[in-house]
Short mmCIF file of C-alpha atoms in Angstrom, two decimals:
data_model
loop_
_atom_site.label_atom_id
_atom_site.label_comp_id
_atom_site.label_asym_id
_atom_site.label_seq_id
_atom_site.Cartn_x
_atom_site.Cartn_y
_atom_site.Cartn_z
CA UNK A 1 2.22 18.02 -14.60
CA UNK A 2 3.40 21.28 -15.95
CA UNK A 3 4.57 24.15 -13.55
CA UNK A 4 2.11 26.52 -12.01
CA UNK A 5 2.23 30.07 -13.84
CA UNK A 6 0.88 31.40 -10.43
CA UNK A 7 3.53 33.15 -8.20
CA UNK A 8 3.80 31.62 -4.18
CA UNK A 9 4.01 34.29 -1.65
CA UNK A 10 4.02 33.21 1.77
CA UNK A 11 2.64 35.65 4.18
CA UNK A 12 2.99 35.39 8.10
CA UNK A 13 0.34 37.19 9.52
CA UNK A 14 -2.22 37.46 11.92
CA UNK A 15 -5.96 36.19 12.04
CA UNK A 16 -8.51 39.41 12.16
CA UNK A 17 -11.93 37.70 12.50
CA UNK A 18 -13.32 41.28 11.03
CA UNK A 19 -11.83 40.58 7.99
CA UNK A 20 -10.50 43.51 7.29
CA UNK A 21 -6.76 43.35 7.79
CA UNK A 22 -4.66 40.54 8.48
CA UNK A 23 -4.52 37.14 6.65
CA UNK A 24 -7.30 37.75 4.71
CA UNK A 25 -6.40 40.77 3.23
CA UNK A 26 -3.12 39.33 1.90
CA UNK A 27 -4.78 36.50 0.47
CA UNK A 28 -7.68 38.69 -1.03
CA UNK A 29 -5.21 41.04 -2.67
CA UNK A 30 -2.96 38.26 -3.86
CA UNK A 31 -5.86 36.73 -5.69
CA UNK A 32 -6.50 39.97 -7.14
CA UNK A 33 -2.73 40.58 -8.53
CA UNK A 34 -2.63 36.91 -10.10
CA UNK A 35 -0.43 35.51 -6.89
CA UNK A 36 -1.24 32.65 -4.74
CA UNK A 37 -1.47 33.56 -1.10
CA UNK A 38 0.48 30.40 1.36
CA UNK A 39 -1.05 31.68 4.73
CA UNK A 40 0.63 31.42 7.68
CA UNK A 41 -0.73 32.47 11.02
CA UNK A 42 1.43 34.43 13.18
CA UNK A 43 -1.22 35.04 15.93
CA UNK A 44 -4.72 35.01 17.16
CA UNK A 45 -6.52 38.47 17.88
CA UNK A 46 -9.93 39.71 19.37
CA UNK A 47 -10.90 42.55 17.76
CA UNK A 48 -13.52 44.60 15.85
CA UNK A 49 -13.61 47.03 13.40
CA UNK A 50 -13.57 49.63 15.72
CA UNK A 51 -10.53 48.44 17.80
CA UNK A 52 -8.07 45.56 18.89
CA UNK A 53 -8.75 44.07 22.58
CA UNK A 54 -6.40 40.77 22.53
CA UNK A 55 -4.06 38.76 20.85
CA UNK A 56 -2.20 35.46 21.66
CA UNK A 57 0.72 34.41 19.26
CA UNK A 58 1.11 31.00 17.79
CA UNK A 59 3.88 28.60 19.04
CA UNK A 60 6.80 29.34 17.38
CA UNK A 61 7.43 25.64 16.60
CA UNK A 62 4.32 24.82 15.02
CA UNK A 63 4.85 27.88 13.08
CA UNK A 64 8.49 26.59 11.84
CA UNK A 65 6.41 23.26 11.20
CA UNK A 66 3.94 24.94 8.83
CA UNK A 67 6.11 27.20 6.94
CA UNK A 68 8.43 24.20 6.36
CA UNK A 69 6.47 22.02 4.84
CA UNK A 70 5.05 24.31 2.65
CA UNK A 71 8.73 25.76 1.22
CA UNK A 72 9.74 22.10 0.69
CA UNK A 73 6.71 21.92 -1.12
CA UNK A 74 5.90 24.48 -3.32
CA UNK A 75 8.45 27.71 -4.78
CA UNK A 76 7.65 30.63 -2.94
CA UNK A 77 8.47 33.78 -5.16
CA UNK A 78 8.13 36.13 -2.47
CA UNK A 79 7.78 36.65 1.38
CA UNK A 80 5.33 39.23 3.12
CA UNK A 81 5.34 40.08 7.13
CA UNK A 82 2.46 41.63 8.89
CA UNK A 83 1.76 41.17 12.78
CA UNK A 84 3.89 39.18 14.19
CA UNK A 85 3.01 38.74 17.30
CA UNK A 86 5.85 37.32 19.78
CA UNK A 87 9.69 37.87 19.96
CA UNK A 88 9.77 34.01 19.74
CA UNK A 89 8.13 33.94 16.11
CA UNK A 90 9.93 36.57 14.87
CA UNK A 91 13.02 34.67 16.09
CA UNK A 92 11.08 31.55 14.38
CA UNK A 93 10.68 33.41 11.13
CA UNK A 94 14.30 34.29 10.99
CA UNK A 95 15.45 31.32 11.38
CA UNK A 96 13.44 30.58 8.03
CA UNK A 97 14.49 33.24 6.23
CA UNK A 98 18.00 32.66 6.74
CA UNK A 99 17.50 29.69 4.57
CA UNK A 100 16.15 31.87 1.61
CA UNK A 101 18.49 34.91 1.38
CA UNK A 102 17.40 35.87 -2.49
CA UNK A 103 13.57 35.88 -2.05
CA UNK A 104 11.85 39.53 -2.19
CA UNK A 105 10.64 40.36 1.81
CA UNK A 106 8.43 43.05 2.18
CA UNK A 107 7.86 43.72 6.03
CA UNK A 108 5.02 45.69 7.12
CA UNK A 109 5.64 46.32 10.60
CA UNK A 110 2.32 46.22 12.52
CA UNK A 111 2.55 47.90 15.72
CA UNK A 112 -1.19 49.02 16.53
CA UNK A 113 -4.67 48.30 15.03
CA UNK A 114 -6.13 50.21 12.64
CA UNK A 115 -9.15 51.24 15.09
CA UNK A 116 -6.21 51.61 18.19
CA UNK A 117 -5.23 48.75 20.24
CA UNK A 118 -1.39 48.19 20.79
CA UNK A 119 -0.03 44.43 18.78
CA UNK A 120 3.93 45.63 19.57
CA UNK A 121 5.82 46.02 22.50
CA UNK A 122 9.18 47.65 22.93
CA UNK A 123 11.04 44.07 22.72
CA UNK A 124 8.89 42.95 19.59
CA UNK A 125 10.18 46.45 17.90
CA UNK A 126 13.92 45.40 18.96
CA UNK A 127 13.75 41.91 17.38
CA UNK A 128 12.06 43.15 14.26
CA UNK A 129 14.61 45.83 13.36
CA UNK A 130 17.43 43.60 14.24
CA UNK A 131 16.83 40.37 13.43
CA UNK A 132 14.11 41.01 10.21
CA UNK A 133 14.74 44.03 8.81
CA UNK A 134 18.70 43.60 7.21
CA UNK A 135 16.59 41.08 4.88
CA UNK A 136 14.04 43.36 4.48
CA UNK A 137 13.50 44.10 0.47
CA UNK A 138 10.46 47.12 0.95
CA UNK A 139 9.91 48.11 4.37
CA UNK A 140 6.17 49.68 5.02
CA UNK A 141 5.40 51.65 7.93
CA UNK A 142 3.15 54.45 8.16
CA UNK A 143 4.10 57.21 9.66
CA UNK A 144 3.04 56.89 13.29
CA UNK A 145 4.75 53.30 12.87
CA UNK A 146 7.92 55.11 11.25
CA UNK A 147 8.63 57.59 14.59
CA UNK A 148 8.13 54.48 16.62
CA UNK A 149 10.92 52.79 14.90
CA UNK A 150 13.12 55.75 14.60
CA UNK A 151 12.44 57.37 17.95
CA UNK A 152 15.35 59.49 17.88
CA UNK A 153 14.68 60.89 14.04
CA UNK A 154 13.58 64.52 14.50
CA UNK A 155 11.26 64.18 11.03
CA UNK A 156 10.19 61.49 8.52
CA UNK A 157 12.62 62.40 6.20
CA UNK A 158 15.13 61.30 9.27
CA UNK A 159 12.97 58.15 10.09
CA UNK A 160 13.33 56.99 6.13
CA UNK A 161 17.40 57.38 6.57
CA UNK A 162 17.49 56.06 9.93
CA UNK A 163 15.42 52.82 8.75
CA UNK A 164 17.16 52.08 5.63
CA UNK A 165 20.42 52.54 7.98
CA UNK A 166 18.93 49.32 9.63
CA UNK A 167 18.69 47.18 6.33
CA UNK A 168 15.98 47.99 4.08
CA UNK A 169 16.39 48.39 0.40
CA UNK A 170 13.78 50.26 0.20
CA UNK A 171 11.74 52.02 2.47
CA UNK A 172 8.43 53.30 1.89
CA UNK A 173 6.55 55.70 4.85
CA UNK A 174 2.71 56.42 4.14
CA UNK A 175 1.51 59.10 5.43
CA UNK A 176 -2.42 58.77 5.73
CA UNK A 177 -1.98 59.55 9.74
CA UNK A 178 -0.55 63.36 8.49
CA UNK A 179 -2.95 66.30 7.94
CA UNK A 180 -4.27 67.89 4.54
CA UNK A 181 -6.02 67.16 1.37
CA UNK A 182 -3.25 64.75 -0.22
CA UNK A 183 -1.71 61.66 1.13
CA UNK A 184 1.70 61.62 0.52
CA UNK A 185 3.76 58.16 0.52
CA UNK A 186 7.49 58.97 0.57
CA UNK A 187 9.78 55.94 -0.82
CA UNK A 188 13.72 56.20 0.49
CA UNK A 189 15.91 53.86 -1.42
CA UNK A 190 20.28 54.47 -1.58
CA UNK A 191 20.83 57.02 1.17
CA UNK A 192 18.14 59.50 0.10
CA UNK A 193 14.64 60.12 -0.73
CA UNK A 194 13.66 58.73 -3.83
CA UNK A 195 10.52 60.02 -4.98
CA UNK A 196 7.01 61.16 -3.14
CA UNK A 197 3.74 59.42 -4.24
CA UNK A 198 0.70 62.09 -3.75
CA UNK A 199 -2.75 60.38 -3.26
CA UNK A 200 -6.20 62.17 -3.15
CA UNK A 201 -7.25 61.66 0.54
CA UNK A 202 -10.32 59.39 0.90
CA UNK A 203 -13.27 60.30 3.18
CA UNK A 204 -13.40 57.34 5.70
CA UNK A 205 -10.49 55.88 8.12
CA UNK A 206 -9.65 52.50 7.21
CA UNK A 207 -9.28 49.19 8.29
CA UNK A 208 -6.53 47.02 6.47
CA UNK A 209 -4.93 49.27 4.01
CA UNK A 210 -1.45 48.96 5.18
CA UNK A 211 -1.94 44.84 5.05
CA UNK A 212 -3.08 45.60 1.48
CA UNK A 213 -0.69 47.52 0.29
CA UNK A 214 2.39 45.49 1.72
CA UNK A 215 0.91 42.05 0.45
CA UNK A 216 0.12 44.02 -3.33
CA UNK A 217 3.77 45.12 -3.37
CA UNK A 218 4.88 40.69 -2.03
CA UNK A 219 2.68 39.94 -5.00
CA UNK A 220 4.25 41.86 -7.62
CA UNK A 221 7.91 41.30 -6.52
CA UNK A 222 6.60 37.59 -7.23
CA UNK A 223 5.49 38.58 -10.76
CA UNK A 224 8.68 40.05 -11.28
CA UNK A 225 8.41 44.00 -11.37
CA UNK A 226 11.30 45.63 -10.33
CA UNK A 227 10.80 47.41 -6.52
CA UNK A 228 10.02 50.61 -7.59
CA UNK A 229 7.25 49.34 -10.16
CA UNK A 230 5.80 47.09 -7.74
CA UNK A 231 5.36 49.98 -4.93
CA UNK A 232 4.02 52.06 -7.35
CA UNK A 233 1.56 50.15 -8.84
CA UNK A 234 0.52 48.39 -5.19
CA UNK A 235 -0.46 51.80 -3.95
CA UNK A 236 -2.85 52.40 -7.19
CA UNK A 237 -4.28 49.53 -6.24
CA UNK A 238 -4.89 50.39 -2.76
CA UNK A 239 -6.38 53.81 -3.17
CA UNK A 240 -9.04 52.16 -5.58
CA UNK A 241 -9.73 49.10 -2.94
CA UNK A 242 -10.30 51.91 -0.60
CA UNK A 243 -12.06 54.32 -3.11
CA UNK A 244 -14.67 51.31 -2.94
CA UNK A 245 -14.92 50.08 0.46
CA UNK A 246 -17.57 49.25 2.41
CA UNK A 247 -18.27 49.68 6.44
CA UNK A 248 -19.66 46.46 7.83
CA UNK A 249 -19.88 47.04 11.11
CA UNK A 250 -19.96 50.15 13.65
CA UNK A 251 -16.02 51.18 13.37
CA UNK A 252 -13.84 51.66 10.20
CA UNK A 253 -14.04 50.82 6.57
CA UNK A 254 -12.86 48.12 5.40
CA UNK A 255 -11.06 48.13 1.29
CA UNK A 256 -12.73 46.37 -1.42
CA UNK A 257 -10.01 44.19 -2.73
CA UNK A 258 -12.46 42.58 -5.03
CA UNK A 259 -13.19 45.86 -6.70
CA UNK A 260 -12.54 44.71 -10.24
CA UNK A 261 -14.84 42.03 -9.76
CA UNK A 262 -18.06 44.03 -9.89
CA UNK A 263 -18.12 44.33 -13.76
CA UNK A 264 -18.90 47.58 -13.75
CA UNK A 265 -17.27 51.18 -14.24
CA UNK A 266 -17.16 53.51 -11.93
#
């Protein structure tokens, strides 16, 4: 049997029964870069599109369990972290990625829902930045995410330095929570910032487009691309999964990772 062409990412994350973010937005946009998504579930959550109400992590042990059997299984090319959930499964997933110190990690560190609804505590924030982030490849908080992780910066140009101080090689803040016309994603990378990605500003509020952006950057580390390509080309495809998203129930919008399916231009 001859090798699969299709690049593994493995993607601990949490289950949004909306749809929108979550688990199924890696594995949507993975299938829509060429990857193969190896899902595994971080926690459970009751939410809606409008907001998150409840979440219960997974045992870290059965966690270990799946994400075992699948690496001894199958090469994974690249790892991507959304909501995690516990201090005990982020202490689980380090204890994993210890084992693979050359893969590509991108961390998107969830701390609140989309709609509102906390998913991080104080302690969840401590064990992520200590424990996940010196193996962190791309790091991708916005920027309400960013202060929370650099409470002491006095900017986000201090939040980037302060969070690649922690580990990051690269470290990209998105700023769709900051006022005016333009979005403007700022990428740190060696001590300074490294360039500023300016996005036409959509009309809706969205559900899941930090899950999709961090899993499209996973998926092309696992193609290959160099960091900088990879964020660069993940956020294109972002903004046109949100360009062309759809609101399915009473809250937020929810991307369109399937966009290029539709067989027609726009």
């Amino acid at each position: 049997m001859s090798e699969s062409p299709i690049p593994v990412v493995m993607c601990f994350s949490g289950l949004d029964p909306t749809g929108g973010a979550g688990i199924q937005a890696d594995i949507e946009t993975l299938a829509s870069m060429g990857g193969h998504a190896a899902p595994i579930i971080t926690a459970l959550t009751v939410q809606d599109t409008r907001s998150a109400r409840r979440f219960e992590a997974i045992d870290p042990m059965l966690l270990i369990e799946q994400a075992r059997g699948v690496l001894e299984d199958m090469p994974v090319a690249a790892f991507k972290l959304g909501m995690l959930g516990s201090v005990e499964v982020i202490e689980a997933i380090h204890s994993i990625l210890a084992d693979y110190p050359d893969i590509p990690l991108v961390l998107d560190p969830v701390l609140a829902a989309g709609g509102g609804g906390d998913l991080a505590d104080d302690p969840i924030i401590n064990a992520m930045k200590t424990l996940l982030m010196p193996q962190t490849t791309v790091l991708t908080p916005n920027s309400e995410e960013a202060r929370r992780l650099a409470p002491e910066a006095d900017s986000l140009a201090a939040c980037g330095q302060e969070l690649l101080d922690l580990g990051p090689e690269y470290v990209l803040i998105t700023g769709g929570h900051e006022p005016g016309p333009h979005i403007d994603n700022m990428l740190y990378a060696n001590h300074r910032q490294l360039e500023t990605f300016s996005w036409d500003r959509l009309p809706h509020s969205y559900h899941g487009s930090g899950c999709t952006l961090a899993s499209g950057i996973a998926g092309l580390l696992a193609q290959g691309l160099d960091p900088f390509a990879a964020i660069h080309e993940a956020q294109e495809f972002t903004w046109h999964a949100l360009q062309q998203g759809f609101r399915p129930g009473m809250g937020q919008h929810i991307p369109n990772r399937l966009f290029w399916a539709r067989g027609d231009e726009e």
